[in-house]
Amino acid sequence: MLKVLDTRYRDKLQRLLSVMLPIMATQMAIMGMAFFDASMSGQAGNSDLAGAAIGGNIWMPIQTGISGVLMAAMPMVANLYGAGEKEKITKVVRHGLALAVAFGLLVLICGAAFLPRFLDNMGLAPEVNRIALWYMAGMGLGVIPFFMITPLRSLVDTLGYTNLTMKIYLLALPINAFLNYVLIFGKLGMPRLGGVGAGVASGLTFCLLLAIYAWCITRLEPFKSYHILGWLNPRWQQLKEYLRIGIPMGVSIFMETSIFGVVALFVAKFGTDVIAAHQAALNFSSLVYMFPLSFSLALTIVVGVEYGAKNYQGAKDYVTIGLQTSIGIAGFYMLAEYLFLEPIAYIYTTSPQVAVLAQHFLLYAIFWQAGDAVAAPIQGILRGYKDVDATFWASMLAYWGICLPLGLYLDYSLDHGAYAYWQSLVIGVISSAVLLSWRLKRLLKRIG
């Protein structure tokens, strides 16, 4: 009996890793683009890094929140695929694409109407304000393509072709780096755009990614047989189901990621050096977050397929394996980060003052990464079970009910300065992990 269990464990671990590792490579490539934005902007100057940081922190909660809504395609397709109802998958993805276009247009309209005044009210240095505004304008070139990629990627990944997504993003990464180099520093006869060039490079890269996905979806099997890029007859029931799952997902992700954007706005009052150090530490922490996030996405797929097929024990096995592996890997990268704090900081800046501040922020980040190693995989597991309301409530309570009020108290009442918000983020992430663990335990007990 023990041998049978060992074999089952090993087979499921191999299956999980075969899905997760390409996702991780993909997520690292995505964050690699943000890394090039931050590091190259920082080499162009502190104002360029600060301006790109402000623009990026405004864009991050918008992109992740809306992408979270559109990611409803992943558990929906996984459940349909596991249940053998493949004919319904095409409708799900087409409705996702229609929503992506609508959301993209809404973002562009709101950005043009409100962004300049919003930046003016932040009290930024004039040069930082200018760079942030035009960074966002450059990013706007790829807003609609960026959102359209999400349902297409959900289809590709859920059908088991995460390695294809990995290849697409690994191809785009050096192209993005090249565009950053040319546009930020003014090479090959192009004007030197500084931090603005990072936004333009990202926008153009999103357009390229959509073109590649469209080619794969229409030319390669098994995707070609689904006829995804066809005419859509919108069905309210289908949209309702998509939004029923997607809105709690999107709002929970928005609340989780927007807290970092809000924190960046509060940190902005401490000056350009602090903004630059905050962004450097946050960018590297986001890069490290790709490990638990990859487990989250992979677990949504494998748990969703098993749950759709009504193989409840198989889904529970993936829960155990996924959490154990995520926590084990987290121990290694947290230790490595601690040992190399100084070299990491100098990747982003040539300023000793900024580097020292970044190292202090990174120390706090190591603590919250322990919480992420638990919270992120559980979020993916719950989404695989289509239990999306729990992630919404956990995120709202942990980040907006605990984290932000605590940060404001530590700053304005105890005078902890910029460190107040990093201290509160540690408490917020750990609170999220505790709440999600409690919810998962109740769910598994109910399913049996």
Coordinates of C-alpha atoms in Angstrom, one line a residue:
M1 CA 0.0 0.0 0.0
L2 CA 2.8 2.4 0.9
K3 CA 4.5 1.7 -2.5
V4 CA 1.2 2.6 -4.3
L5 CA 1.0 5.8 -2.3
D6 CA 4.6 6.7 -3.1
T7 CA 4.0 6.0 -6.8
R8 CA 0.9 8.1 -6.8
Y9 CA 2.7 11.0 -5.0
R10 CA 5.6 10.8 -7.4
D11 CA 3.4 10.8 -10.5
K12 CA 1.4 13.7 -9.3
L13 CA 4.5 15.7 -8.3
Q14 CA 5.9 15.1 -11.8
R15 CA 2.6 16.2 -13.4
L16 CA 2.5 19.3 -11.2
L17 CA 6.1 20.3 -12.0
S18 CA 5.5 19.7 -15.7
V19 CA 2.8 22.3 -15.6
M20 CA 4.4 24.6 -13.0
L21 CA 8.0 24.9 -14.3
P22 CA 7.0 26.3 -17.8
I23 CA 4.6 28.7 -16.0
M24 CA 7.4 29.8 -13.7
A25 CA 9.7 30.4 -16.7
T26 CA 6.9 32.4 -18.3
Q27 CA 6.3 34.4 -15.1
M28 CA 10.0 35.1 -14.7
A29 CA 10.1 36.3 -18.3
I30 CA 7.1 38.6 -17.6
M31 CA 8.8 40.0 -14.5
G32 CA 12.0 40.1 -16.4
M33 CA 10.3 42.8 -18.5
A34 CA 9.5 44.8 -15.4
F35 CA 13.1 44.1 -14.2
F36 CA 14.5 45.7 -17.4
D37 CA 12.1 48.6 -17.0
A38 CA 13.3 49.3 -13.5
S39 CA 17.0 48.5 -13.8
M40 CA 17.6 50.3 -17.1
S41 CA 15.5 53.3 -16.0
G42 CA 17.5 53.4 -12.8
Q43 CA 20.8 53.5 -14.8
A44 CA 19.3 56.4 -16.8
G45 CA 18.8 58.4 -13.6
N46 CA 16.9 58.5 -10.3
S47 CA 14.2 60.7 -11.7
D48 CA 13.7 58.2 -14.6
L49 CA 13.5 55.3 -12.1
A50 CA 11.1 57.2 -9.8
G51 CA 8.9 58.3 -12.8
A52 CA 8.7 54.8 -14.2
A53 CA 8.1 53.5 -10.7
I54 CA 5.1 55.8 -10.2
G55 CA 3.7 54.9 -13.6
G56 CA 4.3 51.2 -13.0
N57 CA 2.6 51.3 -9.6
I58 CA -0.5 52.9 -11.1
W59 CA -0.6 50.4 -14.0
M60 CA 0.1 47.3 -11.8
P61 CA -3.2 47.1 -9.9
I62 CA -5.2 48.0 -13.1
Q63 CA -3.5 45.3 -15.1
T64 CA -3.6 42.6 -12.5
G65 CA -7.2 43.4 -11.4
I66 CA -8.6 43.3 -14.9
S67 CA -6.4 40.3 -15.8
G68 CA -7.8 38.6 -12.7
V69 CA -11.3 39.0 -14.1
L70 CA -10.3 37.6 -17.5
M71 CA -8.4 34.7 -15.8
A72 CA -11.8 33.2 -15.0
A73 CA -11.3 31.4 -18.3
M74 CA -8.7 29.2 -16.6
P75 CA -10.8 27.4 -14.0
M76 CA -13.8 27.4 -16.4
V77 CA -11.8 25.8 -19.2
A78 CA -10.1 23.4 -16.7
N79 CA -13.5 22.2 -15.3
L80 CA -15.0 21.8 -18.8
Y81 CA -11.9 20.0 -20.0
G82 CA -11.9 17.6 -17.1
A83 CA -15.6 17.0 -17.5
G84 CA -15.1 16.3 -21.3
E85 CA -17.3 19.2 -22.4
K86 CA -14.8 20.6 -24.9
E87 CA -17.4 22.1 -27.2
K88 CA -18.2 24.8 -24.6
I89 CA -14.6 25.9 -24.3
T90 CA -14.7 28.0 -27.5
K91 CA -17.6 30.1 -26.2
V92 CA -15.8 30.8 -22.9
V93 CA -12.6 32.0 -24.6
R94 CA -14.5 34.2 -27.1
H95 CA -16.5 35.9 -24.4
G96 CA -13.2 36.5 -22.6
L97 CA -11.8 38.2 -25.6
A98 CA -14.8 40.4 -26.0
L99 CA -14.5 41.5 -22.3
A100 CA -10.8 42.1 -22.8
V101 CA -11.5 44.6 -25.6
A102 CA -14.2 46.3 -23.6
F103 CA -12.0 46.6 -20.5
G104 CA -9.0 47.9 -22.6
L105 CA -11.1 50.7 -24.1
L106 CA -12.4 51.7 -20.7
V107 CA -8.9 51.9 -19.3
L108 CA -7.7 54.0 -22.2
I109 CA -10.6 56.4 -21.9
C110 CA -10.3 56.8 -18.1
G111 CA -6.5 57.2 -18.4
A112 CA -6.8 60.0 -20.9
A113 CA -9.5 61.7 -18.8
F114 CA -8.1 61.4 -15.3
L115 CA -4.4 60.5 -15.2
P116 CA -2.8 64.0 -15.7
R117 CA -4.9 65.5 -12.9
F118 CA -4.2 62.5 -10.7
L119 CA -0.4 62.9 -11.1
D120 CA -0.6 66.6 -10.6
N121 CA -2.3 66.1 -7.2
M122 CA 0.5 63.7 -6.0
G123 CA 3.0 66.6 -5.5
L124 CA 5.8 64.9 -7.5
A125 CA 8.8 66.7 -8.8
P126 CA 8.0 68.1 -12.3
E127 CA 10.5 65.8 -14.1
V128 CA 9.1 62.7 -12.2
N129 CA 5.6 63.8 -13.1
R130 CA 6.4 64.2 -16.7
I131 CA 8.2 60.8 -17.0
A132 CA 5.3 59.0 -15.1
L133 CA 2.7 60.5 -17.5
W134 CA 4.5 59.6 -20.7
Y135 CA 5.5 56.2 -19.4
M136 CA 1.8 55.4 -19.0
A137 CA 1.1 56.8 -22.4
G138 CA 3.7 54.5 -23.9
M139 CA 2.2 51.6 -22.0
G140 CA -1.2 52.5 -23.5
L141 CA 0.0 51.3 -26.9
G142 CA -0.4 47.7 -25.6
V143 CA -3.3 47.9 -23.2
I144 CA -5.9 46.1 -25.3
P145 CA -3.4 43.5 -26.6
F146 CA -2.3 42.8 -23.0
F147 CA -5.8 42.1 -21.9
M148 CA -6.6 40.0 -25.0
I149 CA -3.6 37.8 -24.2
T150 CA -5.1 36.6 -20.9
P151 CA -8.0 34.4 -22.2
L152 CA -5.8 33.1 -25.0
R153 CA -3.1 32.1 -22.6
S154 CA -5.7 30.6 -20.3
L155 CA -6.7 28.2 -23.1
V156 CA -3.2 27.3 -24.1
D157 CA -2.0 26.7 -20.5
T158 CA -5.1 24.8 -19.4
L159 CA -4.9 22.4 -22.3
G160 CA -1.5 21.4 -21.0
Y161 CA 0.7 23.5 -23.3
T162 CA 2.4 25.7 -20.7
N163 CA 5.7 25.0 -22.5
L164 CA 4.4 26.9 -25.5
T165 CA 3.5 29.9 -23.4
M166 CA 7.0 29.7 -21.9
K167 CA 8.6 29.7 -25.4
I168 CA 6.5 32.7 -26.5
Y169 CA 7.5 34.8 -23.5
L170 CA 11.1 33.8 -23.5
L171 CA 11.2 34.9 -27.1
A172 CA 9.6 38.3 -26.2
L173 CA 11.9 38.9 -23.2
P174 CA 15.1 39.7 -25.2
I175 CA 13.1 41.7 -27.7
N176 CA 11.7 43.8 -24.8
A177 CA 15.2 44.2 -23.4
F178 CA 16.5 45.4 -26.8
L179 CA 13.6 47.9 -27.1
N180 CA 14.3 49.2 -23.6
Y181 CA 18.0 49.7 -24.4
V182 CA 17.3 51.5 -27.7
L183 CA 14.5 53.7 -26.4
I184 CA 15.7 54.5 -22.9
F185 CA 19.3 55.3 -23.9
G186 CA 18.6 56.6 -27.4
K187 CA 20.5 54.1 -29.5
L188 CA 20.4 53.3 -33.3
G189 CA 19.4 56.9 -34.0
M190 CA 16.4 56.9 -31.7
P191 CA 15.8 59.8 -29.3
R192 CA 16.9 59.3 -25.7
L193 CA 13.5 58.8 -23.9
G194 CA 14.8 57.7 -20.4
G195 CA 12.1 56.2 -18.2
V196 CA 9.4 57.0 -20.8
G197 CA 11.2 54.6 -23.2
A198 CA 10.5 51.7 -20.8
G199 CA 6.7 52.3 -21.1
V200 CA 6.9 52.5 -24.9
A201 CA 9.0 49.3 -25.0
S202 CA 6.4 47.4 -22.9
G203 CA 3.5 48.6 -25.0
L204 CA 5.2 47.4 -28.2
T205 CA 6.1 44.1 -26.6
F206 CA 2.4 43.4 -25.6
C207 CA 1.4 44.0 -29.3
L208 CA 4.1 41.5 -30.4
L209 CA 2.9 38.9 -27.8
L210 CA -0.7 39.1 -29.0
A211 CA 0.4 38.7 -32.6
I212 CA 2.3 35.5 -31.7
Y213 CA -0.6 34.1 -29.7
A214 CA -3.0 34.8 -32.5
W215 CA -0.8 32.9 -34.9
C216 CA -0.5 29.9 -32.6
I217 CA -4.2 29.8 -31.9
T218 CA -5.1 29.8 -35.6
R219 CA -2.3 27.7 -37.0
L220 CA -1.4 25.0 -34.5
E221 CA -3.3 22.0 -33.2
P222 CA -5.1 21.4 -30.9
F223 CA -5.9 25.1 -30.7
K224 CA -6.8 25.4 -34.3
S225 CA -9.7 23.0 -33.9
Y226 CA -11.4 25.2 -31.4
H227 CA -11.9 28.1 -33.9
I228 CA -11.3 30.7 -31.2
L229 CA -10.9 33.8 -33.4
G230 CA -14.4 33.7 -34.9
W231 CA -17.6 35.7 -34.7
L232 CA -19.2 35.9 -31.3
N233 CA -22.9 35.9 -30.5
P234 CA -22.8 37.3 -27.0
R235 CA -24.8 35.3 -24.5
W236 CA -25.8 37.0 -21.3
Q237 CA -25.8 33.7 -19.4
Q238 CA -22.2 33.0 -20.5
L239 CA -21.1 36.5 -19.6
K240 CA -22.8 36.2 -16.3
E241 CA -21.0 33.0 -15.4
Y242 CA -17.7 34.4 -16.6
L243 CA -18.1 37.6 -14.5
R244 CA -19.5 35.6 -11.5
I245 CA -16.2 33.8 -11.3
G246 CA -14.0 36.5 -12.7
I247 CA -15.1 39.6 -10.6
P248 CA -14.2 38.1 -7.2
M249 CA -10.9 36.9 -8.7
G250 CA -10.2 40.2 -10.2
V251 CA -11.2 42.3 -7.2
S252 CA -9.2 40.0 -4.8
I253 CA -6.1 40.3 -7.0
F254 CA -6.7 44.1 -7.4
M255 CA -6.9 44.5 -3.6
E256 CA -3.7 42.5 -3.1
T257 CA -1.7 44.3 -5.8
S258 CA -3.2 47.8 -5.4
I259 CA -2.0 47.9 -1.8
F260 CA 1.5 48.0 -3.2
G261 CA 0.5 50.8 -5.5
V262 CA -1.1 52.7 -2.6
V263 CA 1.9 52.2 -0.5
A264 CA 4.1 53.6 -3.2
L265 CA 1.9 56.7 -3.2
F266 CA 2.4 57.2 0.5
V267 CA 6.1 56.5 0.2
A268 CA 6.4 59.2 -2.5
K269 CA 6.3 61.9 0.1
F270 CA 9.7 60.8 1.5
G271 CA 11.6 61.9 -1.6
T272 CA 13.1 60.7 -4.9
D273 CA 15.7 58.5 -3.2
V274 CA 13.2 56.6 -1.1
I275 CA 10.9 56.2 -4.1
A276 CA 13.8 54.7 -6.1
A277 CA 14.8 52.4 -3.3
H278 CA 11.2 51.3 -2.6
Q279 CA 10.8 50.5 -6.3
A280 CA 14.0 48.6 -6.5
A281 CA 13.2 46.4 -3.6
L282 CA 9.6 46.0 -4.7
N283 CA 10.6 45.0 -8.2
F284 CA 13.0 42.3 -7.0
S285 CA 10.4 41.0 -4.5
S286 CA 7.9 40.8 -7.4
L287 CA 10.4 38.8 -9.3
V288 CA 10.8 36.3 -6.4
Y289 CA 7.0 36.2 -6.1
M290 CA 6.9 34.4 -9.4
F291 CA 7.7 31.2 -7.6
P292 CA 4.6 31.0 -5.4
L293 CA 2.5 32.6 -8.2
S294 CA 3.6 29.8 -10.6
F295 CA 2.4 27.2 -8.1
S296 CA -0.9 29.1 -7.8
L297 CA -1.5 29.1 -11.6
A298 CA -0.4 25.4 -11.9
L299 CA -2.6 24.3 -9.0
T300 CA -5.6 26.1 -10.5
I301 CA -5.2 24.0 -13.7
V302 CA -4.4 20.5 -12.1
V303 CA -6.9 20.9 -9.3
G304 CA -9.6 22.3 -11.7
V305 CA -9.2 19.4 -14.1
E306 CA -9.4 16.8 -11.3
Y307 CA -12.4 18.5 -9.7
G308 CA -14.1 18.8 -13.0
A309 CA -13.6 15.1 -13.6
K310 CA -15.0 14.5 -10.0
N311 CA -11.8 12.9 -8.9
Y312 CA -11.8 14.6 -5.5
Q313 CA -9.0 12.5 -4.0
G314 CA -6.7 13.4 -6.9
A315 CA -7.5 17.1 -6.4
K316 CA -6.7 16.7 -2.6
D317 CA -3.4 15.0 -3.5
Y318 CA -2.4 18.0 -5.5
V319 CA -3.2 20.4 -2.6
T320 CA -0.8 18.6 -0.3
I321 CA 2.0 18.2 -2.9
G322 CA 1.7 21.8 -4.1
L323 CA 1.9 23.4 -0.6
Q324 CA 4.8 21.2 0.5
T325 CA 6.8 22.0 -2.6
S326 CA 6.1 25.7 -2.5
I327 CA 7.2 26.1 1.1
G328 CA 10.3 24.0 0.5
I329 CA 11.4 26.1 -2.5
A330 CA 10.7 29.3 -0.6
G331 CA 13.2 28.4 2.1
F332 CA 16.0 28.3 -0.5
Y333 CA 15.3 31.6 -2.2
M334 CA 14.7 33.5 1.0
L335 CA 18.1 32.4 2.3
A336 CA 19.8 33.3 -1.0
E337 CA 18.2 36.7 -1.0
Y338 CA 19.4 37.4 2.6
L339 CA 23.0 36.4 1.7
F340 CA 23.1 38.7 -1.4
L341 CA 21.3 41.8 -0.3
E342 CA 24.0 44.3 -1.3
P343 CA 24.6 42.9 -4.9
I344 CA 20.9 42.8 -5.5
A345 CA 20.5 46.5 -4.5
Y346 CA 23.2 47.6 -6.8
I347 CA 21.6 45.9 -9.8
Y348 CA 19.0 48.8 -9.7
T349 CA 21.1 51.8 -8.8
T350 CA 24.5 53.4 -8.8
S351 CA 23.7 55.5 -5.7
P352 CA 25.0 54.3 -2.4
Q353 CA 22.2 56.0 -0.5
V354 CA 19.5 54.3 -2.6
A355 CA 21.3 51.0 -2.3
V356 CA 21.4 51.1 1.5
L357 CA 17.6 51.9 1.7
A358 CA 16.8 49.2 -0.8
Q359 CA 18.6 46.6 1.3
H360 CA 16.6 47.6 4.4
F361 CA 13.4 47.2 2.4
L362 CA 14.5 43.8 1.1
L363 CA 14.9 42.5 4.6
Y364 CA 11.2 43.1 5.3
A365 CA 10.3 41.5 2.0
I366 CA 12.0 38.3 3.0
F367 CA 9.6 38.0 5.9
W368 CA 6.5 38.5 3.8
Q369 CA 7.7 36.0 1.2
A370 CA 7.2 33.2 3.8
G371 CA 3.5 34.2 3.8
D372 CA 3.3 34.3 0.0
A373 CA 4.7 30.7 -0.2
V374 CA 1.5 29.6 1.6
A375 CA -1.1 32.2 0.5
A376 CA -0.5 32.2 -3.3
P377 CA -0.8 28.4 -3.8
I378 CA -3.9 28.3 -1.7
Q379 CA -5.5 31.0 -3.8
G380 CA -4.8 28.9 -6.9
I381 CA -6.2 25.8 -5.2
L382 CA -9.4 27.6 -4.2
R383 CA -9.9 28.9 -7.8
G384 CA -9.5 25.4 -9.1
Y385 CA -12.4 24.4 -6.9
K386 CA -14.3 27.5 -8.2
D387 CA -14.3 28.9 -4.6
V388 CA -13.4 32.5 -5.6
D389 CA -15.3 34.4 -2.9
A390 CA -12.9 33.3 -0.2
T391 CA -9.9 34.9 -1.9
F392 CA -11.9 38.1 -2.2
W393 CA -12.8 38.3 1.5
A394 CA -9.3 37.2 2.6
S395 CA -7.6 39.9 0.5
M396 CA -10.0 42.6 1.6
L397 CA -9.5 41.9 5.3
A398 CA -5.8 41.2 5.2
Y399 CA -4.7 44.1 3.0
W400 CA -7.3 46.8 3.5
G401 CA -8.6 45.9 6.9
I402 CA -5.2 45.2 8.6
C403 CA -2.3 46.2 6.4
L404 CA -3.1 49.7 5.3
P405 CA -4.5 51.0 8.6
L406 CA -1.5 49.5 10.4
G407 CA 0.9 51.2 8.0
L408 CA -0.8 54.6 8.4
Y409 CA -0.7 54.1 12.2
L410 CA 3.0 53.2 12.2
D411 CA 3.8 56.2 9.9
Y412 CA 1.7 59.0 11.3
S413 CA 1.4 58.0 15.0
L414 CA 4.7 56.1 15.7
D415 CA 6.8 58.0 13.1
H416 CA 8.4 54.9 11.5
G417 CA 8.7 56.7 8.2
A418 CA 8.8 54.7 4.9
Y419 CA 9.6 51.5 6.9
A420 CA 6.0 51.7 8.4
Y421 CA 4.5 50.4 5.2
W422 CA 6.9 47.6 4.7
Q423 CA 6.3 46.5 8.3
S424 CA 2.6 46.5 7.7
L425 CA 2.9 44.6 4.4
V426 CA 4.6 41.7 6.4
I427 CA 1.6 41.6 8.7
G428 CA -0.8 41.8 5.8
V429 CA 0.6 38.9 3.8
I430 CA 0.9 36.7 6.8
S431 CA -2.7 37.5 7.7
S432 CA -3.8 36.5 4.2
A433 CA -2.0 33.2 4.5
V434 CA -3.7 32.4 7.8
L435 CA -7.2 33.3 6.6
L436 CA -6.8 31.3 3.3
S437 CA -5.4 28.3 5.2
W438 CA -8.5 28.3 7.4
R439 CA -10.8 28.5 4.4
L440 CA -9.0 25.7 2.6
K441 CA -9.2 23.4 5.6
R442 CA -13.0 24.0 5.8
L443 CA -13.4 23.4 2.1
L444 CA -11.5 20.1 2.1
K445 CA -13.4 18.9 5.1
R446 CA -16.7 19.6 3.4
I447 CA -15.7 17.9 0.1
G448 CA -14.4 14.9 2.0

